[in-house]
Coordinates of N, CA and C in Angstrom, one line a residue:
M478 N -1.9 22.4 -31.9 CA -0.8 22.7 -31.0 C -0.9 21.9 -29.7
P479 N 0.2 21.3 -29.2 CA 0.1 20.6 -28.0 C -0.1 21.5 -26.8
S480 N -0.8 21.1 -25.8 CA -0.9 21.9 -24.6 C -0.3 21.2 -23.4
R481 N 0.0 21.9 -22.4 CA 0.7 21.4 -21.2 C -0.2 21.6 -20.0
I482 N -0.3 20.5 -19.2 CA -1.1 20.6 -17.9 C -0.1 20.4 -16.8
H483 N -0.2 21.4 -15.9 CA 0.7 21.4 -14.7 C -0.1 21.0 -13.5
I484 N 0.4 20.0 -12.7 CA -0.2 19.6 -11.5 C 0.9 19.6 -10.4
S485 N 0.5 20.2 -9.3 CA 1.5 20.2 -8.2 C 1.7 18.8 -7.6
M486 N 2.9 18.6 -7.1 CA 3.2 17.2 -6.6 C 2.3 16.9 -5.4
S487 N 1.9 17.9 -4.6 CA 1.0 17.7 -3.5 C -0.4 17.2 -4.0
Q488 N -0.9 17.8 -5.0 CA -2.2 17.4 -5.6 C -2.1 15.9 -6.1
F489 N -1.0 15.7 -6.8 CA -0.8 14.4 -7.4 C -0.7 13.3 -6.4
L490 N 0.0 13.6 -5.3 CA 0.1 12.6 -4.2 C -1.2 12.4 -3.5
W491 N -2.0 13.5 -3.2 CA -3.3 13.3 -2.6 C -4.2 12.4 -3.5
F492 N -4.2 12.6 -4.7 CA -5.0 11.8 -5.6 C -4.6 10.3 -5.5
A493 N -3.3 10.1 -5.6 CA -2.8 8.7 -5.6 C -3.1 7.9 -4.3
Y494 N -3.3 8.6 -3.2 CA -3.5 7.9 -2.0 C -5.0 8.0 -1.5
I495 N -5.7 8.9 -2.0 CA -7.2 9.0 -1.6 C -8.0 8.0 -2.4
V496 N -7.6 7.7 -3.7 CA -8.3 6.8 -4.6 C -8.4 5.4 -4.0
P497 N -7.3 4.8 -3.5 CA -7.4 3.4 -2.9 C -8.2 3.4 -1.6
C498 N -8.1 4.5 -0.8 CA -8.9 4.6 0.4 C -10.4 4.6 0.0
F499 N -10.8 5.4 -1.0 CA -12.2 5.5 -1.4 C -12.6 4.1 -1.9
A500 N -11.8 3.4 -2.7 CA -12.1 2.1 -3.2 C -12.4 1.1 -2.1
L501 N -11.5 1.1 -1.1 CA -11.7 0.2 0.0 C -13.0 0.4 0.8
F502 N -13.2 1.7 1.2 CA -14.4 2.0 2.1 C -15.7 1.9 1.3
S503 N -15.7 2.2 0.0 CA -16.9 2.1 -0.8 C -17.3 0.7 -1.0
C504 N -16.3 -0.2 -1.3 CA -16.6 -1.6 -1.6 C -17.1 -2.3 -0.4
V505 N -16.4 -2.1 0.8 CA -16.8 -2.7 2.0 C -18.2 -2.2 2.4
S506 N -18.4 -0.9 2.3 CA -19.7 -0.4 2.7 C -20.8 -0.9 1.9
L507 N -20.6 -1.0 0.6 CA -21.7 -1.5 -0.3 C -21.9 -3.0 0.0
S508 N -20.9 -3.8 0.3 CA -21.1 -5.2 0.6 C -21.9 -5.3 1.9
L509 N -21.6 -4.5 2.9 CA -22.4 -4.5 4.1 C -23.8 -4.2 3.9
M510 N -24.1 -3.2 3.0 CA -25.4 -2.7 2.8 C -26.3 -3.6 1.9
K511 N -25.7 -4.1 0.9 CA -26.5 -4.9 -0.1 C -26.2 -6.3 -0.2
D512 N -25.1 -6.8 0.3 CA -24.7 -8.2 0.1 C -24.2 -8.8 1.5
F513 N -24.8 -8.3 2.5 CA -24.3 -8.7 3.9 C -24.2 -10.2 4.1
E514 N -25.3 -10.9 3.9 CA -25.3 -12.3 4.2 C -24.3 -13.1 3.4
K515 N -24.3 -12.8 2.1 CA -23.4 -13.5 1.2 C -22.0 -13.2 1.4
S516 N -21.7 -11.9 1.6 CA -20.3 -11.5 1.8 C -19.6 -11.9 3.1
T517 N -20.5 -12.1 4.1 CA -19.9 -12.5 5.4 C -20.0 -14.0 5.7
R518 N -20.5 -14.7 4.7 CA -20.7 -16.2 4.9 C -19.3 -16.9 4.7
T519 N -19.0 -17.8 5.6 CA -17.8 -18.6 5.5 C -18.1 -20.1 5.3
H520 N -17.1 -20.9 5.1 CA -17.3 -22.3 4.9 C -17.9 -23.1 6.0
C521 N -17.8 -22.5 7.3 CA -18.4 -23.2 8.4 C -19.7 -22.6 8.9
N522 N -20.2 -21.5 8.2 CA -21.5 -21.0 8.4 C -21.7 -20.5 9.9
V523 N -20.7 -19.8 10.4 CA -20.8 -19.2 11.7 C -21.1 -17.7 11.5
T524 N -21.6 -17.0 12.6 CA -22.0 -15.6 12.5 C -20.8 -14.7 12.3
N525 N -20.9 -13.8 11.4 CA -19.8 -12.8 11.2 C -20.5 -11.4 10.9
F526 N -19.7 -10.4 11.0 CA -20.3 -9.0 10.8 C -19.5 -8.2 9.8
L527 N -18.4 -8.7 9.3 CA -17.6 -8.0 8.3 C -17.2 -8.9 7.1
P528 N -17.2 -8.4 5.9 CA -16.7 -9.2 4.8 C -15.2 -9.0 4.6
S529 N -14.6 -10.0 3.9 CA -13.2 -9.9 3.6 C -13.0 -8.9 2.4
I530 N -11.8 -8.4 2.3 CA -11.6 -7.6 1.1 C -11.8 -8.3 -0.2
S531 N -11.3 -9.6 -0.2 CA -11.4 -10.4 -1.4 C -12.9 -10.5 -1.8
A532 N -13.8 -10.8 -0.9 CA -15.2 -10.9 -1.2 C -15.8 -9.6 -1.6
S533 N -15.4 -8.5 -1.0 CA -15.9 -7.2 -1.2 C -15.6 -6.7 -2.6
I534 N -14.4 -7.0 -3.1 CA -13.9 -6.4 -4.4 C -14.1 -7.3 -5.6
S535 N -14.4 -8.6 -5.4 CA -14.4 -9.5 -6.6 C -15.7 -10.3 -6.8
E536 N -16.6 -10.3 -5.9 CA -17.7 -11.2 -6.1 C -19.1 -10.5 -6.4
Y537 N -19.1 -9.2 -6.2 CA -20.4 -8.5 -6.3 C -20.3 -7.3 -7.1
E538 N -21.4 -6.9 -7.8 CA -21.4 -5.6 -8.5 C -22.3 -4.6 -7.7
P539 N -21.9 -3.3 -7.7 CA -20.9 -2.7 -8.5 C -19.5 -2.7 -7.9
Q540 N -19.3 -3.4 -6.7 CA -18.1 -3.3 -6.0 C -16.9 -3.6 -6.9
R541 N -17.0 -4.7 -7.6 CA -15.9 -5.2 -8.5 C -15.5 -4.1 -9.5
F542 N -16.5 -3.4 -10.1 CA -16.2 -2.4 -11.1 C -15.6 -1.2 -10.4
I543 N -16.1 -0.8 -9.2 CA -15.5 0.4 -8.5 C -14.0 0.1 -8.2
W544 N -13.7 -1.1 -7.7 CA -12.4 -1.4 -7.3 C -11.4 -1.4 -8.5
R545 N -11.9 -2.0 -9.6 CA -11.0 -2.1 -10.8 C -10.8 -0.7 -11.4
L546 N -11.9 0.1 -11.4 CA -11.8 1.4 -12.0 C -10.8 2.3 -11.2
C547 N -11.0 2.2 -9.9 CA -10.1 3.0 -9.0 C -8.6 2.7 -9.2
F548 N -8.3 1.4 -9.3 CA -6.9 1.0 -9.5 C -6.4 1.2 -10.9
A549 N -7.4 1.3 -11.9 CA -7.0 1.7 -13.2 C -6.5 3.1 -13.2
L550 N -7.3 4.0 -12.5 CA -6.9 5.4 -12.4 C -5.7 5.6 -11.5
D551 N -5.5 4.8 -10.6 CA -4.4 5.0 -9.6 C -3.1 4.4 -9.9
S552 N -3.1 3.4 -10.8 CA -1.8 2.6 -11.0 C -0.7 3.4 -11.6
I553 N -1.0 4.2 -12.7 CA 0.1 5.0 -13.4 C 0.6 6.1 -12.4
P554 N -0.2 6.8 -11.7 CA 0.3 7.8 -10.7 C 1.2 7.1 -9.7
R555 N 0.8 5.9 -9.2 CA 1.7 5.3 -8.2 C 3.0 4.9 -8.8
Y556 N 3.1 4.4 -10.0 CA 4.4 4.1 -10.7 C 5.2 5.3 -10.9
I557 N 4.6 6.4 -11.3 CA 5.3 7.7 -11.5 C 5.9 8.2 -10.1
I558 N 5.1 8.1 -9.1 CA 5.6 8.5 -7.7 C 6.8 7.6 -7.3
A559 N 6.7 6.3 -7.5 CA 7.8 5.5 -7.2 C 9.0 5.8 -7.9
Y560 N 8.9 6.2 -9.2 CA 10.1 6.5 -10.0 C 10.6 7.9 -9.5
L561 N 9.8 8.9 -9.3 CA 10.2 10.2 -8.8 C 10.9 10.1 -7.4
Q562 N 10.4 9.2 -6.6 CA 11.0 9.1 -5.3 C 12.3 8.4 -5.3
L563 N 12.5 7.5 -6.2 CA 13.8 6.8 -6.4 C 14.8 7.9 -6.9
N564 N 14.5 8.7 -7.9 CA 15.4 9.8 -8.3 C 15.7 10.7 -7.2
H565 N 14.7 11.1 -6.4 CA 14.9 12.0 -5.3 C 15.9 11.4 -4.3
L566 N 15.8 10.1 -4.0 CA 16.7 9.5 -3.1 C 18.1 9.3 -3.6
L567 N 18.2 9.1 -4.9 CA 19.5 8.9 -5.5 C 20.3 10.2 -5.7
N568 N 19.6 11.4 -5.5 CA 20.2 12.7 -5.6 C 20.6 13.2 -4.2
R569 N 20.5 12.4 -3.2 CA 20.9 12.9 -1.9 C 22.5 13.1 -1.8
H570 N 22.9 14.2 -1.3 CA 24.4 14.4 -1.2 C 25.0 14.4 0.2
H571 N 24.2 14.0 1.1 CA 24.7 14.0 2.5 C 24.8 12.6 3.1
I572 N 25.0 11.6 2.2 CA 25.0 10.2 2.6 C 26.4 9.6 2.4
E573 N 26.9 8.9 3.4 CA 28.2 8.2 3.2 C 27.9 7.0 2.3
Y574 N 29.0 6.5 1.7 CA 29.0 5.4 0.8 C 27.9 5.5 -0.3
P575 N 27.9 6.5 -1.1 CA 26.8 6.8 -2.0 C 26.6 5.7 -3.0
E576 N 27.7 5.0 -3.4 CA 27.5 3.9 -4.4 C 26.7 2.8 -3.8
H577 N 27.0 2.4 -2.6 CA 26.2 1.3 -1.9 C 24.8 1.8 -1.6
F578 N 24.7 3.0 -1.2 CA 23.4 3.6 -0.9 C 22.5 3.5 -2.2
A579 N 23.0 3.8 -3.3 CA 22.3 3.8 -4.6 C 21.8 2.4 -4.9
L580 N 22.6 1.4 -4.6 CA 22.2 0.0 -4.9 C 21.1 -0.4 -3.9
V581 N 21.2 0.0 -2.7 CA 20.1 -0.4 -1.7 C 18.8 0.3 -2.1
Q582 N 18.9 1.6 -2.6 CA 17.6 2.3 -3.0 C 17.0 1.7 -4.2
I583 N 17.9 1.2 -5.1 CA 17.4 0.6 -6.4 C 16.7 -0.7 -6.0
A584 N 17.3 -1.5 -5.0 CA 16.7 -2.7 -4.6 C 15.3 -2.5 -3.9
S585 N 15.3 -1.4 -3.0 CA 14.1 -1.1 -2.4 C 13.0 -0.6 -3.4
S586 N 13.4 0.2 -4.3 CA 12.4 0.6 -5.3 C 11.9 -0.6 -6.2
T587 N 12.8 -1.5 -6.5 CA 12.4 -2.7 -7.2 C 11.3 -3.5 -6.5
F588 N 11.5 -3.6 -5.2 CA 10.4 -4.2 -4.4 C 9.1 -3.4 -4.4
H589 N 9.3 -2.1 -4.4 CA 8.1 -1.2 -4.5 C 7.4 -1.4 -5.8
F590 N 8.1 -1.4 -6.9 CA 7.5 -1.6 -8.3 C 6.8 -3.0 -8.3
L591 N 7.5 -4.0 -7.8 CA 6.8 -5.3 -7.7 C 5.6 -5.3 -6.9
E592 N 5.6 -4.6 -5.8 CA 4.4 -4.5 -4.9 C 3.3 -4.0 -5.7
L593 N 3.5 -2.9 -6.4 CA 2.4 -2.3 -7.2 C 1.9 -3.2 -8.3
T594 N 2.9 -4.0 -8.9 CA 2.5 -4.9 -10.0 C 1.6 -6.0 -9.5
F595 N 2.0 -6.6 -8.3 CA 1.3 -7.7 -7.8 C -0.1 -7.2 -7.3
L596 N -0.2 -6.0 -6.8 CA -1.4 -5.4 -6.4 C -2.4 -5.3 -7.6
L597 N -1.9 -4.9 -8.7 CA -2.7 -4.8 -10.0 C -3.1 -6.2 -10.4
L598 N -2.2 -7.2 -10.2 CA -2.5 -8.6 -10.6 C -3.7 -9.1 -9.8
L599 N -3.6 -9.0 -8.5 CA -4.6 -9.5 -7.6 C -5.9 -8.7 -7.7
T600 N -5.8 -7.5 -8.2 CA -7.0 -6.7 -8.5 C -7.8 -7.2 -9.7
Y601 N -7.1 -7.5 -10.7 CA -7.8 -7.9 -12.0 C -7.9 -9.4 -12.2
V602 N -7.3 -10.2 -11.4 CA -7.5 -11.6 -11.4 C -8.1 -12.0 -10.0
S603 N -9.4 -12.1 -9.9 CA -10.1 -12.3 -8.7 C -9.9 -13.8 -8.2
S604 N -10.3 -14.0 -6.9 CA -10.2 -15.3 -6.4 C -11.2 -16.3 -7.0
R605 N -12.3 -15.8 -7.5 CA -13.3 -16.7 -8.1 C -13.0 -17.0 -9.6
E606 N -12.0 -16.2 -10.2 CA -11.6 -16.5 -11.5 C -10.5 -17.4 -11.6
I607 N -9.3 -17.1 -11.2 CA -8.1 -18.0 -11.1 C -7.6 -17.9 -9.7
K608 N -8.0 -18.7 -8.8 CA -7.8 -18.6 -7.4 C -6.3 -18.6 -7.1
W609 N -5.5 -19.5 -7.7 CA -4.1 -19.6 -7.3 C -3.3 -18.4 -7.7
I610 N -3.7 -17.7 -8.8 CA -3.0 -16.5 -9.2 C -3.3 -15.4 -8.2
H611 N -4.5 -15.3 -7.8 CA -4.9 -14.3 -6.9 C -4.2 -14.5 -5.5
E612 N -4.1 -15.7 -5.1 CA -3.5 -16.0 -3.8 C -2.0 -15.8 -3.9
Y613 N -1.3 -16.2 -4.9 CA 0.1 -16.0 -5.0 C 0.4 -14.5 -5.2
S614 N -0.4 -13.8 -5.9 CA -0.3 -12.4 -6.1 C -0.4 -11.6 -4.7
F615 N -1.3 -12.1 -3.9 CA -1.5 -11.5 -2.6 C -0.3 -11.7 -1.7
I616 N 0.2 -13.0 -1.7 CA 1.4 -13.3 -0.9 C 2.6 -12.5 -1.4
S617 N 2.8 -12.4 -2.7 CA 3.9 -11.7 -3.3 C 3.8 -10.2 -3.0
F618 N 2.6 -9.7 -3.0 CA 2.3 -8.3 -2.7 C 2.8 -8.0 -1.2
M619 N 2.4 -8.9 -0.3 CA 2.8 -8.7 1.1 C 4.3 -8.8 1.3
I620 N 4.9 -9.7 0.7 CA 6.4 -9.9 0.8 C 7.1 -8.7 0.3
C621 N 6.8 -8.2 -0.9 CA 7.4 -7.1 -1.5 C 7.2 -5.8 -0.7
S622 N 5.9 -5.7 -0.3 CA 5.6 -4.5 0.6 C 6.4 -4.4 1.8
L623 N 6.5 -5.5 2.5 CA 7.3 -5.6 3.8 C 8.8 -5.4 3.5
A624 N 9.3 -6.0 2.4 CA 10.7 -5.8 2.1 C 11.0 -4.3 1.7
H625 N 10.2 -3.7 1.0 CA 10.4 -2.3 0.7 C 10.3 -1.4 1.9
M626 N 9.3 -1.6 2.8 CA 9.3 -0.9 4.1 C 10.5 -1.1 4.9
L627 N 10.9 -2.3 5.1 CA 12.1 -2.7 5.9 C 13.3 -2.0 5.4
L628 N 13.6 -2.0 4.1 CA 14.8 -1.4 3.6 C 14.7 0.1 3.7
T629 N 13.6 0.7 3.5 CA 13.4 2.2 3.7 C 13.6 2.6 5.1
V630 N 13.0 1.9 6.0 CA 13.1 2.3 7.4 C 14.6 2.1 7.9
S631 N 15.2 1.0 7.5 CA 16.5 0.7 7.9 C 17.5 1.7 7.4
T632 N 17.4 2.2 6.2 CA 18.3 3.2 5.7 C 18.0 4.6 6.3
D633 N 16.7 4.8 6.7 CA 16.4 6.1 7.4 C 17.1 6.2 8.7
Y634 N 17.2 5.0 9.4 CA 17.8 5.1 10.8 C 19.2 4.6 10.9
L635 N 19.7 3.8 10.0 CA 21.0 3.2 10.2 C 22.0 3.6 9.2
W636 N 21.6 4.2 8.1 CA 22.7 4.6 7.1 C 23.4 5.8 7.5
P637 N 24.8 5.7 7.5 CA 25.6 6.9 8.0 C 25.5 8.1 7.1
R638 N 25.5 9.3 7.7 CA 25.5 10.5 7.0 C 26.8 11.2 7.2
I639 N 27.1 12.2 6.3 CA 28.2 13.0 6.4 C 28.1 13.8 7.7
M640 N 29.2 13.8 8.5 CA 29.1 14.2 9.9 C 28.6 15.6 10.2
H641 N 28.9 16.5 9.3 CA 28.6 17.9 9.6 C 27.2 18.3 9.0
I642 N 26.4 17.3 8.6 CA 25.1 17.5 8.1 C 24.1 16.7 8.9
P643 N 23.6 17.3 10.0 CA 22.7 16.5 10.9 C 21.3 16.4 10.3
L644 N 20.5 15.6 10.9 CA 19.1 15.5 10.5 C 18.3 16.8 10.8
N645 N 17.5 17.2 9.9 CA 16.6 18.4 10.2 C 15.3 17.9 10.7
E646 N 14.5 18.8 11.2 CA 13.2 18.4 11.8 C 12.3 17.7 10.8
Q647 N 12.3 18.1 9.6 CA 11.4 17.4 8.6 C 11.8 15.9 8.4
E648 N 13.1 15.7 8.3 CA 13.6 14.3 8.2 C 13.3 13.5 9.4
K649 N 13.4 14.0 10.6 CA 13.1 13.3 11.8 C 11.6 12.9 11.8
S650 N 10.8 13.9 11.4 CA 9.3 13.6 11.4 C 9.0 12.5 10.3
V651 N 9.6 12.6 9.2 CA 9.3 11.6 8.1 C 9.7 10.2 8.5
R652 N 10.9 10.1 9.1 CA 11.4 8.7 9.4 C 10.6 8.2 10.6
S653 N 10.2 9.0 11.5 CA 9.4 8.6 12.7 C 8.0 8.1 12.2
K654 N 7.4 8.8 11.3 CA 6.1 8.4 10.8 C 6.2 7.1 10.0
R655 N 7.3 6.9 9.2 CA 7.5 5.7 8.5 C 7.6 4.5 9.5
L656 N 8.4 4.7 10.5 CA 8.6 3.6 11.5 C 7.3 3.3 12.2
T657 N 6.5 4.3 12.5 CA 5.2 4.1 13.2 C 4.3 3.2 12.3
W658 N 4.1 3.6 11.0 CA 3.2 2.9 10.1 C 3.7 1.5 9.8
F659 N 5.0 1.4 9.7 CA 5.6 0.1 9.4 C 5.4 -0.9 10.6
T660 N 5.5 -0.4 11.8 CA 5.3 -1.2 13.0 C 3.8 -1.6 13.1
L661 N 2.9 -0.6 12.8 CA 1.5 -0.9 12.9 C 1.1 -2.0 11.8
N662 N 1.8 -1.9 10.6 CA 1.5 -2.8 9.6 C 1.9 -4.2 10.0
I663 N 3.1 -4.3 10.5 CA 3.6 -5.6 11.0 C 2.8 -6.2 12.1
V664 N 2.4 -5.4 13.0 CA 1.5 -5.9 14.1 C 0.2 -6.3 13.6
S665 N -0.4 -5.6 12.6 CA -1.7 -5.9 12.1 C -1.6 -7.2 11.3
I666 N -0.5 -7.5 10.6 CA -0.4 -8.7 9.8 C -0.3 -9.9 10.8
S667 N 0.5 -9.7 11.9 CA 0.6 -10.8 12.9 C -0.8 -11.1 13.5
I668 N -1.5 -10.1 13.9 CA -2.8 -10.3 14.5 C -3.8 -11.0 13.5
S669 N -3.8 -10.5 12.3 CA -4.7 -11.1 11.3 C -4.4 -12.6 11.1
F670 N -3.1 -13.0 11.1 CA -2.7 -14.4 10.9 C -3.3 -15.2 12.1
Y671 N -3.2 -14.6 13.3 CA -3.7 -15.3 14.5 C -5.2 -15.5 14.4
F672 N -6.0 -14.5 14.0 CA -7.4 -14.7 13.8 C -7.7 -15.6 12.7
Y673 N -7.0 -15.6 11.6 CA -7.2 -16.5 10.5 C -7.0 -18.0 11.0
Y674 N -5.9 -18.2 11.7 CA -5.6 -19.5 12.3 C -6.8 -20.0 13.1
R675 N -7.3 -19.1 14.0 CA -8.4 -19.5 14.9 C -9.6 -19.8 14.1
H676 N -9.9 -19.1 13.0 CA -11.0 -19.3 12.2 C -11.0 -20.6 11.5
V677 N -9.9 -21.0 10.9 CA -9.8 -22.2 10.1 C -9.7 -23.4 11.0
T678 N -9.2 -23.2 12.3 CA -9.0 -24.3 13.2 C -10.2 -24.6 14.0
F679 N -10.9 -23.5 14.5 CA -12.0 -23.7 15.5 C -13.3 -23.3 15.0
C680 N -13.3 -22.5 13.9 CA -14.6 -22.0 13.3 C -15.5 -21.3 14.3
E681 N -15.0 -20.4 15.1 CA -15.7 -19.6 16.1 C -16.5 -18.5 15.5
P682 N -17.6 -18.1 16.0 CA -18.3 -16.9 15.6 C -17.5 -15.7 15.7
Y683 N -17.6 -14.8 14.8 CA -17.0 -13.4 14.8 C -15.5 -13.4 14.6
I684 N -14.9 -14.5 14.6 CA -13.4 -14.5 14.5 C -13.0 -14.2 13.1
Y685 N -13.7 -14.6 12.1 CA -13.3 -14.3 10.7 C -13.5 -12.8 10.5
S686 N -14.5 -12.2 11.2 CA -14.7 -10.7 11.1 C -13.5 -10.0 11.7
M687 N -13.0 -10.5 12.7 CA -11.8 -9.9 13.3 C -10.6 -10.0 12.4
F688 N -10.5 -11.1 11.7 CA -9.5 -11.2 10.7 C -9.7 -10.1 9.6
C689 N -10.9 -10.0 9.2 CA -11.2 -9.0 8.1 C -10.9 -7.6 8.6
L690 N -11.2 -7.3 9.8 CA -10.9 -5.9 10.4 C -9.5 -5.6 10.3
F691 N -8.6 -6.6 10.7 CA -7.2 -6.3 10.6 C -6.7 -6.4 9.2
E692 N -7.4 -7.1 8.3 CA -7.0 -7.0 6.9 C -7.2 -5.6 6.4
Y693 N -8.3 -4.9 6.8 CA -8.5 -3.5 6.4 C -7.4 -2.6 7.0
I694 N -7.0 -2.9 8.2 CA -6.0 -2.1 8.8 C -4.6 -2.3 8.1
I695 N -4.3 -3.5 7.6 CA -3.1 -3.7 6.9 C -3.1 -2.8 5.6
V696 N -4.2 -2.8 4.9 CA -4.3 -1.9 3.7 C -4.1 -0.5 4.1
I697 N -4.8 0.0 5.1 CA -4.8 1.4 5.5 C -3.4 1.8 5.9
T698 N -2.7 0.9 6.7 CA -1.4 1.3 7.2 C -0.4 1.3 6.0
N699 N -0.6 0.4 5.1 CA 0.3 0.4 3.9 C 0.1 1.7 3.1
I700 N -1.1 2.1 2.9 CA -1.3 3.4 2.2 C -0.7 4.5 3.0
A701 N -1.0 4.5 4.3 CA -0.4 5.6 5.2 C 1.1 5.6 5.1
Y702 N 1.7 4.5 5.1 CA 3.2 4.4 5.0 C 3.7 5.1 3.8
H703 N 3.1 4.7 2.6 CA 3.5 5.3 1.4 C 3.2 6.8 1.3
S704 N 2.1 7.2 1.9 CA 1.7 8.6 1.8 C 2.6 9.6 2.6
V705 N 3.5 9.0 3.5 CA 4.5 9.8 4.3 C 5.3 10.7 3.4
I706 N 5.5 10.2 2.1 CA 6.4 11.0 1.2 C 5.8 12.4 0.9
M707 N 4.5 12.6 1.2 CA 3.9 13.9 1.1 C 4.7 14.9 2.0
N708 N 5.2 14.5 3.1 CA 5.9 15.4 4.0 C 7.3 15.7 3.4
E709 N 7.8 14.9 2.6 CA 9.1 15.2 1.9 C 9.0 16.1 0.8
W710 N 7.8 16.1 0.1 CA 7.7 16.8 -1.2 C 6.9 18.1 -1.0
D711 N 6.1 18.3 0.1 CA 5.2 19.4 0.2 C 5.8 20.8 0.2
R712 N 7.1 20.8 0.6 CA 7.8 22.1 0.7 C 8.7 22.4 -0.5
Q713 N 8.7 21.5 -1.5 CA 9.6 21.7 -2.5 C 9.0 22.4 -3.8
G714 N 7.7 22.6 -3.8 CA 7.1 23.3 -4.9 C 7.2 22.6 -6.2
V715 N 7.4 21.2 -6.2 CA 7.6 20.5 -7.4 C 6.2 20.4 -8.2
Q716 N 6.3 20.5 -9.5 CA 5.1 20.4 -10.4 C 5.4 19.3 -11.4
I717 N 4.3 18.5 -11.7 CA 4.4 17.5 -12.7 C 3.7 18.0 -14.0
Q718 N 4.4 17.8 -15.1 CA 3.9 18.4 -16.3 C 3.5 17.3 -17.3
F719 N 2.2 17.4 -17.8 CA 1.7 16.4 -18.8 C 1.6 17.2 -20.2
L720 N 2.1 16.6 -21.2 CA 2.0 17.1 -22.6 C 0.8 16.4 -23.3
I721 N -0.2 17.2 -23.7 CA -1.3 16.6 -24.5 C -1.2 17.1 -25.9
K722 N -1.2 16.2 -26.8 CA -1.1 16.6 -28.3 C -2.5 16.7 -28.9

């Protein structure tokens, strides 16, 4: 007889966003503890104190296995969440021009699905295996991530609503948090580019580590941005059901 497993949406979301945080912090910490000199070394051999994410997740064991295992566990939940969130947004009844709103949300979700796909690709094709695929996957991940955030924040603030249905406090909180994390993500990307330019141009001590620090912040703000949907779902009592045969 098949059995059914019920998981609350809140638990499902917590799992989906804690797993990549664990992967990041464990891989960086292990690289600092056991592979410090190799993971912080750069082409110009100046002093650094932090490894890049790419070095932490792809060049040493067990970091590479931890990262890949975590994203193997996390990938399906993230796709499911993206699908459920799209359905949730398409069922809004207080939005003007619903047909156009649906098209915008489908475009935004397409960028989200592509973001998750490119993240998987750069996870399983490391820079030391096929460098150009890893690099293009990273660039595509960043572009799709920013496009998805921009479309979501824009519709949150700019899309007209039916006049007699004002924003409630939960909606105000959600859109404010999204804007905050999106802004921090953009700022972190800009600062990381600045430090990377200084590193490749002048090869100064510690500058590459500052690039790595803001690379971590980019990942953390990306996760935090996506985790804001927990505020949308936590009061709805939604459960996810898995059928096991």
